Amino acid sequence: MTLKKTVGEVLVDLLEHRGVDTVFGIPGVHTVEMYRGLAASNIRHITPRHELSAGFMADGYARASGKPGVCLLITGPGLTNAISAMAQARADSIPMLVISGVNRIDTQGHETGHLHELPDQGGMMRTIAVFTQTVQRGADLEPILDRAFAAMTSGRPGPVHIEVPLDVMSEIIEIPKQRVVQTQLRHPAPQDLQTAADMLAAAKRPVILAGGGTVAAQTPLISVAEKLDAPVVTTINARGVLGGHPLEVPASPSLGAVRDLLAQADVVLAIGTQFGPTDYDMNVDGNFPQLAHLIRIDVDALQATRGVLPDLTIVGDAALALAGLSTALTTHNNNADGTSRAEATRTAAFAELGPAYKEGVDLIKSIGEALPGCLMVGDSTQLVYAGNCYANIARPRGWFNSSVGYGSLGYGAPAAIGARLAQPDAPVVCIIGDGGFQFCLSELGTAMDEDTPVIFLVWNNSGYQEIENYMVDAQIAPIGVRPSAPDFVKVAAAYGMGGETVTDLSELVGAILRAHETGKPQLIEYTTD
């Protein structure tokens, strides 16, 4: 006897077979068949308070786990609410699978007033997703899902979208036989690795630029750095990849000291980095130096043509490319003085920071020491900006935020919840400003519902202080930068969450430790001058 299920149920089965264990979404009449499938699966469903948060949770889950984050969203407003989260994921190369409903096939494009109707939902998604397709019939479901996973993981990662019409969602189809599903990693060309090894072996002052593409390549990255005796500058999304190694320079390439290091290099090896201005020219001064000889490793050949053009491009998975490069480097360079160059750059880069940022850098280091192995997930706020300039992070995936790239507000809290769900044994601290927190304040309820012990650190400087400072410096009257805030501790209490207010920075780490010891979600409000 042939077993049959609805397309919605089979979709859940296929997700589970591909290793999906958690999904984020808010059910609706256009997605209930998937929820029929969820009830019979081992997949955990997380219900946020808003679809934007569903996307941010999926993003945080993906960054912390290295696996795709998955959202189940209703047609129309459910999907449009998540667009900013998809755009953030695209900017930061984060794998995210968004599955939405859509109205019946025979109604699409007619604009006859059906519930949640859009003129062209798939067309809208083509401007944001790296892949989008409509399931026109049940038999197409599995190959479309294969294409979505391939688009999301085999090249430059990003958000993908599948929409299932309401009539197709309930179609009864045969349960497909299980197949072996493999992720296809892109292997670099051996001749390119050998050419790069020859260039690097001849270098006297090599430097490595490690971008977010290296977070799963820590071991071969360290091997290559040690063989070359090369300082390694980590971008924002790569912080912690070297975790305190003597060759690490955990500072922004926008700082003068880091730029001097790069300008003096005779060969620069850049891995998995976009060369975007939010890392390389955050002050928009246009003074990033010309690089003498640049080798770029990127999983996407097209991406390697953006930003700074290289002398040599190696197309391939970062871990595979670095492992191959390490093998090709048969001797160690003992004359590059990498440790001294890295130490001098760290010292000079920190000295460039203003007093408030230095204070923030020291605080971030203290939090990391107090909570070993923690993840710090941020929004756009002063402490995050300080860490983006310079941050001592102990582990890969231990520092990420939305203040760069697409730059969404309201990211920190839901992304931190997603990260904690992905790594339930790791402490997670959400760093978020009083302004950004009001975008997603209701997600305190999700943290309580799911018993997700995130520490929400609210950096309360009474508004959008960085924007206010910018306006004042530009001799613009600071309008719209002082939105009032609620009593955050009382809001937390309304959700059943413990919390406290701290006014002395020296007491903040102690408060974080107390929050961690509860084993429950907690809120700490730090009020600045």
mmCIF file of N, CA and C in Angstrom, residues 26-94:
data_model
loop_
_atom_site.group_PDB
_atom_site.id
_atom_site.type_symbol
_atom_site.label_atom_id
_atom_site.label_comp_id
_atom_site.label_asym_id
_atom_site.label_seq_id
_atom_site.Cartn_x
_atom_site.Cartn_y
_atom_site.Cartn_z
ATOM 1 N N ILE A 26 4.700 31.964 12.944
ATOM 2 C CA ILE A 26 3.382 32.205 13.533
ATOM 3 C C ILE A 26 2.365 31.564 12.599
ATOM 4 N N PRO A 27 1.597 30.581 13.071
ATOM 5 C CA PRO A 27 0.688 29.865 12.167
ATOM 6 C C PRO A 27 -0.455 30.739 11.679
ATOM 7 N N GLY A 28 -0.982 30.365 10.505
ATOM 8 C CA GLY A 28 -2.139 31.045 9.927
ATOM 9 C C GLY A 28 -2.859 30.088 9.006
ATOM 10 N N VAL A 29 -3.964 30.528 8.462
ATOM 11 C CA VAL A 29 -4.782 29.633 7.653
ATOM 12 C C VAL A 29 -4.057 29.185 6.384
ATOM 13 N N HIS A 30 -3.050 29.937 5.957
ATOM 14 C CA HIS A 30 -2.326 29.576 4.738
ATOM 15 C C HIS A 30 -1.198 28.578 4.997
ATOM 16 N N THR A 31 -0.934 28.237 6.252
ATOM 17 C CA THR A 31 0.195 27.338 6.559
ATOM 18 C C THR A 31 -0.205 26.168 7.450
ATOM 19 N N VAL A 32 -1.492 25.988 7.727
ATOM 20 C CA VAL A 32 -1.882 24.984 8.729
ATOM 21 C C VAL A 32 -1.488 23.565 8.332
ATOM 22 N N GLU A 33 -1.411 23.270 7.033
ATOM 23 C CA GLU A 33 -1.033 21.912 6.645
ATOM 24 C C GLU A 33 0.403 21.597 7.059
ATOM 25 N N MET A 34 1.270 22.602 7.089
ATOM 26 C CA MET A 34 2.619 22.367 7.593
ATOM 27 C C MET A 34 2.574 22.089 9.087
ATOM 28 N N TYR A 35 1.672 22.742 9.784
ATOM 29 C CA TYR A 35 1.563 22.519 11.221
ATOM 30 C C TYR A 35 0.967 21.138 11.528
ATOM 31 N N ARG A 36 0.154 20.615 10.631
ATOM 32 C CA ARG A 36 -0.280 19.232 10.777
ATOM 33 C C ARG A 36 0.948 18.310 10.757
ATOM 34 N N GLY A 37 1.874 18.629 9.867
ATOM 35 C CA GLY A 37 3.098 17.846 9.795
ATOM 36 C C GLY A 37 3.995 18.037 11.005
ATOM 37 N N LEU A 38 4.084 19.260 11.515
ATOM 38 C CA LEU A 38 4.933 19.522 12.677
ATOM 39 C C LEU A 38 4.494 18.720 13.890
ATOM 40 N N ALA A 39 3.192 18.560 14.051
ATOM 41 C CA ALA A 39 2.669 17.841 15.215
ATOM 42 C C ALA A 39 3.171 16.403 15.262
ATOM 43 N N ALA A 40 3.467 15.830 14.104
ATOM 44 C CA ALA A 40 3.919 14.437 14.039
ATOM 45 C C ALA A 40 5.435 14.330 13.899
ATOM 46 N N SER A 41 6.150 15.445 13.994
ATOM 47 C CA SER A 41 7.598 15.444 13.786
ATOM 48 C C SER A 41 8.328 15.691 15.098
ATOM 49 N N ASN A 42 9.661 15.646 15.014
ATOM 50 C CA ASN A 42 10.508 15.977 16.168
ATOM 51 C C ASN A 42 11.041 17.405 16.083
ATOM 52 N N ILE A 43 10.558 18.178 15.136
ATOM 53 C CA ILE A 43 11.010 19.558 14.967
ATOM 54 C C ILE A 43 10.362 20.439 16.025
ATOM 55 N N ARG A 44 11.165 21.278 16.643
ATOM 56 C CA ARG A 44 10.667 22.208 17.663
ATOM 57 C C ARG A 44 10.178 23.481 16.994
ATOM 58 N N HIS A 45 8.992 23.899 17.338
ATOM 59 C CA HIS A 45 8.439 25.131 16.780
ATOM 60 C C HIS A 45 8.524 26.245 17.821
ATOM 61 N N ILE A 46 9.060 27.392 17.411
ATOM 62 C CA ILE A 46 9.183 28.565 18.282
ATOM 63 C C ILE A 46 8.252 29.643 17.748
ATOM 64 N N THR A 47 7.403 30.180 18.624
ATOM 65 C CA THR A 47 6.449 31.212 18.226
ATOM 66 C C THR A 47 6.903 32.575 18.731
ATOM 67 N N PRO A 48 7.423 33.411 17.854
ATOM 68 C CA PRO A 48 7.773 34.777 18.261
ATOM 69 C C PRO A 48 6.516 35.641 18.328
ATOM 70 N N ARG A 49 6.679 36.901 18.652
ATOM 71 C CA ARG A 49 5.538 37.811 18.713
ATOM 72 C C ARG A 49 5.324 38.554 17.395
ATOM 73 N N HIS A 50 6.271 38.402 16.460
ATOM 74 C CA HIS A 50 6.190 39.126 15.190
ATOM 75 C C HIS A 50 7.035 38.375 14.172
ATOM 76 N N GLU A 51 6.614 38.390 12.916
ATOM 77 C CA GLU A 51 7.370 37.658 11.899
ATOM 78 C C GLU A 51 8.767 38.235 11.659
ATOM 79 N N LEU A 52 8.950 39.555 11.887
ATOM 80 C CA LEU A 52 10.297 40.107 11.786
ATOM 81 C C LEU A 52 11.220 39.401 12.766
ATOM 82 N N SER A 53 10.719 39.171 13.969
ATOM 83 C CA SER A 53 11.510 38.464 14.978
ATOM 84 C C SER A 53 11.736 37.009 14.591
ATOM 85 N N ALA A 54 10.770 36.397 13.904
ATOM 86 C CA ALA A 54 10.979 35.022 13.431
ATOM 87 C C ALA A 54 12.200 34.968 12.535
ATOM 88 N N GLY A 55 12.315 35.949 11.625
ATOM 89 C CA GLY A 55 13.480 35.993 10.751
ATOM 90 C C GLY A 55 14.769 36.238 11.506
ATOM 91 N N PHE A 56 14.737 37.155 12.470
ATOM 92 C CA PHE A 56 15.947 37.430 13.250
ATOM 93 C C PHE A 56 16.330 36.228 14.114
ATOM 94 N N MET A 57 15.344 35.522 14.649
ATOM 95 C CA MET A 57 15.659 34.316 15.421
ATOM 96 C C MET A 57 16.321 33.270 14.538
ATOM 97 N N ALA A 58 15.788 33.097 13.325
ATOM 98 C CA ALA A 58 16.390 32.152 12.389
ATOM 99 C C ALA A 58 17.819 32.565 12.056
ATOM 100 N N ASP A 59 18.055 33.858 11.907
ATOM 101 C CA ASP A 59 19.394 34.383 11.635
ATOM 102 C C ASP A 59 20.333 34.050 12.791
ATOM 103 N N GLY A 60 19.921 34.364 14.018
ATOM 104 C CA GLY A 60 20.756 34.074 15.186
ATOM 105 C C GLY A 60 21.027 32.595 15.348
ATOM 106 N N TYR A 61 20.002 31.781 15.079
ATOM 107 C CA TYR A 61 20.167 30.332 15.142
ATOM 108 C C TYR A 61 21.213 29.875 14.123
ATOM 109 N N ALA A 62 21.143 30.407 12.907
ATOM 110 C CA ALA A 62 22.077 30.015 11.854
ATOM 111 C C ALA A 62 23.506 30.430 12.198
ATOM 112 N N ARG A 63 23.682 31.636 12.705
ATOM 113 C CA ARG A 63 25.036 32.103 13.022
ATOM 114 C C ARG A 63 25.647 31.277 14.146
ATOM 115 N N ALA A 64 24.831 30.915 15.135
ATOM 116 C CA ALA A 64 25.359 30.188 16.285
ATOM 117 C C ALA A 64 25.577 28.710 15.991
ATOM 118 N N SER A 65 24.789 28.140 15.093
ATOM 119 C CA SER A 65 24.855 26.704 14.833
ATOM 120 C C SER A 65 25.643 26.334 13.591
ATOM 121 N N GLY A 66 25.705 27.248 12.611
ATOM 122 C CA GLY A 66 26.285 26.925 11.322
ATOM 123 C C GLY A 66 25.329 26.208 10.394
ATOM 124 N N LYS A 67 24.087 25.987 10.846
ATOM 125 C CA LYS A 67 23.054 25.352 10.025
ATOM 126 C C LYS A 67 22.053 26.409 9.576
ATOM 127 N N PRO A 68 21.299 26.144 8.503
ATOM 128 C CA PRO A 68 20.293 27.126 8.086
ATOM 129 C C PRO A 68 19.227 27.356 9.154
ATOM 130 N N GLY A 69 18.810 28.606 9.298
ATOM 131 C CA GLY A 69 17.644 28.928 10.109
ATOM 132 C C GLY A 69 16.403 28.852 9.236
ATOM 133 N N VAL A 70 15.300 28.371 9.795
ATOM 134 C CA VAL A 70 14.103 28.100 8.997
ATOM 135 C C VAL A 70 12.905 28.847 9.566
ATOM 136 N N CYS A 71 12.171 29.530 8.693
ATOM 137 C CA CYS A 71 10.943 30.248 9.064
ATOM 138 C C CYS A 71 9.755 29.677 8.299
ATOM 139 N N LEU A 72 8.617 29.552 8.964
ATOM 140 C CA LEU A 72 7.347 29.217 8.334
ATOM 141 C C LEU A 72 6.431 30.423 8.483
ATOM 142 N N LEU A 73 6.054 31.039 7.356
ATOM 143 C CA LEU A 73 5.345 32.311 7.403
ATOM 144 C C LEU A 73 4.086 32.273 6.545
ATOM 145 N N ILE A 74 3.084 33.026 6.978
ATOM 146 C CA ILE A 74 1.866 33.101 6.191
ATOM 147 C C ILE A 74 2.068 33.988 4.970
ATOM 148 N N THR A 75 1.149 33.866 4.049
ATOM 149 C CA THR A 75 1.120 34.675 2.834
ATOM 150 C C THR A 75 1.049 36.162 3.177
ATOM 151 N N GLY A 76 1.526 37.014 2.302
ATOM 152 C CA GLY A 76 1.320 38.460 2.424
ATOM 153 C C GLY A 76 2.019 39.070 3.608
ATOM 154 N N PRO A 77 1.272 39.537 4.622
ATOM 155 C CA PRO A 77 1.894 40.292 5.712
ATOM 156 C C PRO A 77 2.907 39.493 6.499
ATOM 157 N N GLY A 78 2.691 38.187 6.646
ATOM 158 C CA GLY A 78 3.684 37.385 7.350
ATOM 159 C C GLY A 78 5.023 37.429 6.651
ATOM 160 N N LEU A 79 4.996 37.340 5.343
ATOM 161 C CA LEU A 79 6.232 37.361 4.565
ATOM 162 C C LEU A 79 6.820 38.764 4.488
ATOM 163 N N THR A 80 5.984 39.767 4.253
ATOM 164 C CA THR A 80 6.528 41.127 4.148
ATOM 165 C C THR A 80 7.089 41.600 5.491
ATOM 166 N N ASN A 81 6.514 41.142 6.599
ATOM 167 C CA ASN A 81 7.067 41.509 7.902
ATOM 168 C C ASN A 81 8.492 41.003 8.076
ATOM 169 N N ALA A 82 8.840 39.916 7.411
ATOM 170 C CA ALA A 82 10.155 39.300 7.580
ATOM 171 C C ALA A 82 11.186 39.804 6.578
ATOM 172 N N ILE A 83 10.829 40.735 5.709
ATOM 173 C CA ILE A 83 11.743 41.165 4.650
ATOM 174 C C ILE A 83 13.033 41.762 5.214
ATOM 175 N N SER A 84 12.943 42.571 6.249
ATOM 176 C CA SER A 84 14.165 43.174 6.801
ATOM 177 C C SER A 84 15.110 42.113 7.333
ATOM 178 N N ALA A 85 14.559 41.066 7.933
ATOM 179 C CA ALA A 85 15.410 39.987 8.438
ATOM 180 C C ALA A 85 16.095 39.265 7.284
ATOM 181 N N MET A 86 15.371 39.051 6.196
ATOM 182 C CA MET A 86 15.980 38.410 5.030
ATOM 183 C C MET A 86 17.076 39.290 4.435
ATOM 184 N N ALA A 87 16.836 40.598 4.410
ATOM 185 C CA ALA A 87 17.844 41.515 3.868
ATOM 186 C C ALA A 87 19.093 41.533 4.746
ATOM 187 N N GLN A 88 18.923 41.477 6.068
ATOM 188 C CA GLN A 88 20.073 41.406 6.965
ATOM 189 C C GLN A 88 20.860 40.124 6.708
ATOM 190 N N ALA A 89 20.142 39.010 6.523
ATOM 191 C CA ALA A 89 20.808 37.738 6.258
ATOM 192 C C ALA A 89 21.565 37.778 4.935
ATOM 193 N N ARG A 90 20.982 38.418 3.942
ATOM 194 C CA ARG A 90 21.677 38.510 2.646
ATOM 195 C C ARG A 90 22.939 39.353 2.773
ATOM 196 N N ALA A 91 22.856 40.468 3.477
ATOM 197 C CA ALA A 91 24.024 41.343 3.626
ATOM 198 C C ALA A 91 25.169 40.632 4.339
ATOM 199 N N ASP A 92 24.831 39.765 5.299
ATOM 200 C CA ASP A 92 25.855 39.109 6.110
ATOM 201 C C ASP A 92 26.108 37.656 5.704
ATOM 202 N N SER A 93 25.535 37.215 4.570
ATOM 203 C CA SER A 93 25.761 35.863 4.037
ATOM 204 C C SER A 93 25.352 34.787 5.044
ATOM 205 N N ILE A 94 24.121 34.871 5.523
ATOM 206 C CA ILE A 94 23.597 33.924 6.512
ATOM 207 C C ILE A 94 22.569 33.017 5.843
#
